[in-house]
PDB file of C-alpha atoms in Angstrom:
ATOM      1  CA  UNK A   1       0.019  -0.176   0.037  1.00 90.00           C
ATOM      2  CA  UNK A   2       1.518   3.607  -0.942  1.00 95.00           C
ATOM      3  CA  UNK A   3       1.983   5.673   1.993  1.00 97.00           C
ATOM      4  CA  UNK A   4       2.812   9.368   1.786  1.00 98.00           C
ATOM      5  CA  UNK A   5       3.842  11.262   4.735  1.00 98.00           C
ATOM      6  CA  UNK A   6       4.368  14.918   4.659  1.00 98.00           C
ATOM      7  CA  UNK A   7       6.949  17.124   6.487  1.00 97.00           C
ATOM      8  CA  UNK A   8       8.309  20.669   6.789  1.00 97.00           C
ATOM      9  CA  UNK A   9       5.120  23.015   7.614  1.00 96.00           C
ATOM     10  CA  UNK A  10       5.045  25.886  10.137  1.00 97.00           C
ATOM     11  CA  UNK A  11       4.813  29.279  10.556  1.00 98.00           C
ATOM     12  CA  UNK A  12       6.878  32.004   8.472  1.00 98.00           C
ATOM     13  CA  UNK A  13       6.891  35.460   7.577  1.00 98.00           C
ATOM     14  CA  UNK A  14       6.003  36.928   3.975  1.00 98.00           C
ATOM     15  CA  UNK A  15       8.905  36.467   2.067  1.00 98.00           C
ATOM     16  CA  UNK A  16      10.209  33.789   3.664  1.00 98.00           C
ATOM     17  CA  UNK A  17      10.888  30.215   2.267  1.00 98.00           C
ATOM     18  CA  UNK A  18       9.818  26.852   3.580  1.00 98.00           C
ATOM     19  CA  UNK A  19      10.855  23.214   2.046  1.00 98.00           C
ATOM     20  CA  UNK A  20       7.970  20.610   2.346  1.00 98.00           C
ATOM     21  CA  UNK A  21       9.106  17.265   1.901  1.00 98.00           C
ATOM     22  CA  UNK A  22       6.843  14.162   1.245  1.00 98.00           C
ATOM     23  CA  UNK A  23       8.087  10.311   2.025  1.00 97.00           C
ATOM     24  CA  UNK A  24       6.761   8.213  -0.420  1.00 97.00           C
ATOM     25  CA  UNK A  25       6.653   4.214   0.368  1.00 95.00           C
ATOM     26  CA  UNK A  26       5.281   0.852  -0.465  1.00 93.00           C
ATOM     27  CA  UNK A  27       5.783   0.914  -4.140  1.00 89.00           C
ATOM     28  CA  UNK A  28       8.519   1.548  -6.962  1.00 89.00           C
ATOM     29  CA  UNK A  29       7.203   4.928  -8.048  1.00 89.00           C
ATOM     30  CA  UNK A  30       9.065   5.020 -11.422  1.00 88.00           C
ATOM     31  CA  UNK A  31       5.992   5.185 -13.425  1.00 92.00           C
ATOM     32  CA  UNK A  32       4.067   7.589 -10.910  1.00 95.00           C
ATOM     33  CA  UNK A  33       3.058  11.217 -11.346  1.00 97.00           C
ATOM     34  CA  UNK A  34       3.335  12.897  -7.947  1.00 97.00           C
ATOM     35  CA  UNK A  35       1.590  15.898  -6.736  1.00 98.00           C
ATOM     36  CA  UNK A  36       1.159  18.719  -4.208  1.00 98.00           C
ATOM     37  CA  UNK A  37      -2.294  20.392  -3.460  1.00 98.00           C
ATOM     38  CA  UNK A  38      -3.028  22.761  -0.815  1.00 98.00           C
ATOM     39  CA  UNK A  39      -6.551  23.750   0.915  1.00 98.00           C
ATOM     40  CA  UNK A  40      -7.060  26.894   2.492  1.00 97.00           C
ATOM     41  CA  UNK A  41      -9.700  27.308   5.049  1.00 93.00           C
ATOM     42  CA  UNK A  42     -13.117  27.471   3.288  1.00 95.00           C
ATOM     43  CA  UNK A  43     -11.813  26.856   0.088  1.00 97.00           C
ATOM     44  CA  UNK A  44     -11.345  23.961  -2.486  1.00 97.00           C
ATOM     45  CA  UNK A  45      -8.271  21.908  -2.496  1.00 98.00           C
ATOM     46  CA  UNK A  46      -6.175  23.257  -5.505  1.00 98.00           C
ATOM     47  CA  UNK A  47      -3.475  22.267  -7.669  1.00 98.00           C
ATOM     48  CA  UNK A  48       0.345  23.510  -6.626  1.00 98.00           C
ATOM     49  CA  UNK A  49       2.825  21.587  -8.619  1.00 98.00           C
ATOM     50  CA  UNK A  50       3.551  18.018  -9.883  1.00 98.00           C
ATOM     51  CA  UNK A  51       6.421  15.861 -11.431  1.00 98.00           C
ATOM     52  CA  UNK A  52       6.938  12.559 -13.244  1.00 96.00           C
ATOM     53  CA  UNK A  53       9.052  10.612 -11.211  1.00 93.00           C
ATOM     54  CA  UNK A  54      11.521   9.180 -13.563  1.00 91.00           C
ATOM     55  CA  UNK A  55      11.982  12.100 -16.052  1.00 93.00           C
ATOM     56  CA  UNK A  56      11.528  14.672 -13.570  1.00 94.00           C
ATOM     57  CA  UNK A  57       9.241  16.940 -15.826  1.00 97.00           C
ATOM     58  CA  UNK A  58       7.565  19.237 -14.069  1.00 98.00           C
ATOM     59  CA  UNK A  59       4.177  21.618 -13.754  1.00 97.00           C
ATOM     60  CA  UNK A  60       2.858  24.529 -11.783  1.00 98.00           C
ATOM     61  CA  UNK A  61      -0.001  26.421 -10.977  1.00 98.00           C
ATOM     62  CA  UNK A  62       0.362  29.892 -12.428  1.00 98.00           C
ATOM     63  CA  UNK A  63      -0.053  31.258  -8.685  1.00 97.00           C
ATOM     64  CA  UNK A  64       3.445  29.772  -7.528  1.00 98.00           C
ATOM     65  CA  UNK A  65       5.193  29.579 -11.122  1.00 98.00           C
ATOM     66  CA  UNK A  66       8.350  31.355 -10.264  1.00 97.00           C
ATOM     67  CA  UNK A  67       8.350  30.839  -6.436  1.00 98.00           C
ATOM     68  CA  UNK A  68       7.975  27.031  -5.908  1.00 98.00           C
ATOM     69  CA  UNK A  69       9.862  24.349  -7.114  1.00 98.00           C
ATOM     70  CA  UNK A  70       9.076  20.646  -7.112  1.00 98.00           C
ATOM     71  CA  UNK A  71      11.591  17.979  -7.256  1.00 97.00           C
ATOM     72  CA  UNK A  72      12.287  14.495  -6.078  1.00 95.00           C
ATOM     73  CA  UNK A  73      15.377  12.556  -4.504  1.00 93.00           C
ATOM     74  CA  UNK A  74      15.388   8.963  -5.767  1.00 88.00           C
ATOM     75  CA  UNK A  75      17.522   7.659  -3.086  1.00 90.00           C
ATOM     76  CA  UNK A  76      15.624   8.964  -0.419  1.00 93.00           C
ATOM     77  CA  UNK A  77      12.175   8.347  -2.157  1.00 93.00           C
ATOM     78  CA  UNK A  78      10.881  11.733  -1.428  1.00 96.00           C
ATOM     79  CA  UNK A  79       9.161  14.752  -3.344  1.00 97.00           C
ATOM     80  CA  UNK A  80      10.156  18.097  -2.172  1.00 98.00           C
ATOM     81  CA  UNK A  81       8.706  21.285  -2.510  1.00 98.00           C
ATOM     82  CA  UNK A  82      10.727  24.523  -2.023  1.00 98.00           C
ATOM     83  CA  UNK A  83       8.653  27.280  -1.460  1.00 98.00           C
ATOM     84  CA  UNK A  84      10.473  30.721  -1.836  1.00 98.00           C
ATOM     85  CA  UNK A  85       8.919  34.463  -1.531  1.00 98.00           C
ATOM     86  CA  UNK A  86       6.008  32.976   0.363  1.00 98.00           C
ATOM     87  CA  UNK A  87       2.733  34.943   0.316  1.00 98.00           C
ATOM     88  CA  UNK A  88      -0.027  35.266   3.001  1.00 97.00           C
ATOM     89  CA  UNK A  89      -2.296  33.788   0.637  1.00 97.00           C
ATOM     90  CA  UNK A  90      -0.186  30.654   0.239  1.00 98.00           C
ATOM     91  CA  UNK A  91      -1.271  30.002   3.726  1.00 98.00           C
ATOM     92  CA  UNK A  92      -2.743  26.445   3.662  1.00 98.00           C
ATOM     93  CA  UNK A  93      -2.935  22.750   4.304  1.00 98.00           C
ATOM     94  CA  UNK A  94      -0.348  20.979   1.763  1.00 98.00           C
ATOM     95  CA  UNK A  95      -0.963  17.569   0.702  1.00 98.00           C
ATOM     96  CA  UNK A  96       1.336  15.388  -1.192  1.00 98.00           C
ATOM     97  CA  UNK A  97      -0.596  13.330  -3.704  1.00 98.00           C
ATOM     98  CA  UNK A  98       0.289  10.184  -6.060  1.00 97.00           C
ATOM     99  CA  UNK A  99      -0.825   8.422  -9.036  1.00 97.00           C
ATOM    100  CA  UNK A 100       0.448   5.422 -10.704  1.00 96.00           C
ATOM    101  CA  UNK A 101       0.704   6.611 -13.980  1.00 94.00           C
ATOM    102  CA  UNK A 102       2.092   9.777 -15.947  1.00 95.00           C
ATOM    103  CA  UNK A 103      -0.544  12.257 -16.389  1.00 95.00           C
ATOM    104  CA  UNK A 104      -0.632  16.047 -16.681  1.00 95.00           C
ATOM    105  CA  UNK A 105      -3.876  17.270 -14.705  1.00 95.00           C
ATOM    106  CA  UNK A 106      -4.636  19.692 -12.252  1.00 95.00           C
ATOM    107  CA  UNK A 107      -7.477  17.869 -10.924  1.00 96.00           C
ATOM    108  CA  UNK A 108      -7.727  16.120  -7.330  1.00 96.00           C
ATOM    109  CA  UNK A 109      -9.730  13.180  -8.375  1.00 97.00           C
ATOM    110  CA  UNK A 110      -7.000  11.981 -10.919  1.00 97.00           C
ATOM    111  CA  UNK A 111      -4.981  11.470  -8.016  1.00 98.00           C
ATOM    112  CA  UNK A 112      -5.491   7.943  -6.069  1.00 97.00           C
ATOM    113  CA  UNK A 113      -3.311   8.365  -2.853  1.00 97.00           C
ATOM    114  CA  UNK A 114      -2.925  11.222  -0.373  1.00 98.00           C
ATOM    115  CA  UNK A 115      -0.849  12.263   2.895  1.00 98.00           C
ATOM    116  CA  UNK A 116      -2.056  13.867   5.880  1.00 97.00           C
ATOM    117  CA  UNK A 117      -1.097  17.227   4.954  1.00 98.00           C
ATOM    118  CA  UNK A 118       1.155  19.709   6.442  1.00 98.00           C
ATOM    119  CA  UNK A 119       0.184  23.244   7.686  1.00 98.00           C
ATOM    120  CA  UNK A 120       1.824  26.233   6.239  1.00 98.00           C
ATOM    121  CA  UNK A 121       0.897  29.566   7.673  1.00 98.00           C
ATOM    122  CA  UNK A 122       2.527  32.713   6.120  1.00 98.00           C
ATOM    123  CA  UNK A 123       1.891  36.155   8.288  1.00 98.00           C
ATOM    124  CA  UNK A 124       2.037  39.758   6.740  1.00 94.00           C
TER     125      UNK A 124
END
């Protein structure tokens, strides 16, 4: 069974950086698409970024393009989200997600596996 465990959230000030990690286990992820989503209070869960595990091809939401970077560490089986120039509107619970094939999508229902989430709070 695929397990995804996020870490690295916290409280920061606007303009600061944070690095989230997602530890993935239970499968060989070479054919997987890995994604990050976020959900702010009272809002729908929205796509942030995704990466094809083997090729490293990435895809970003417009709201984070140029500020966030998704990457994977094959040796550690982790997917990371480096978040720079954080804004108060980035405040949300951030979720790691996975699906067992290559797909370029921003739709949450296309992902089968989810972590429990990690809180990111950006103060102004």
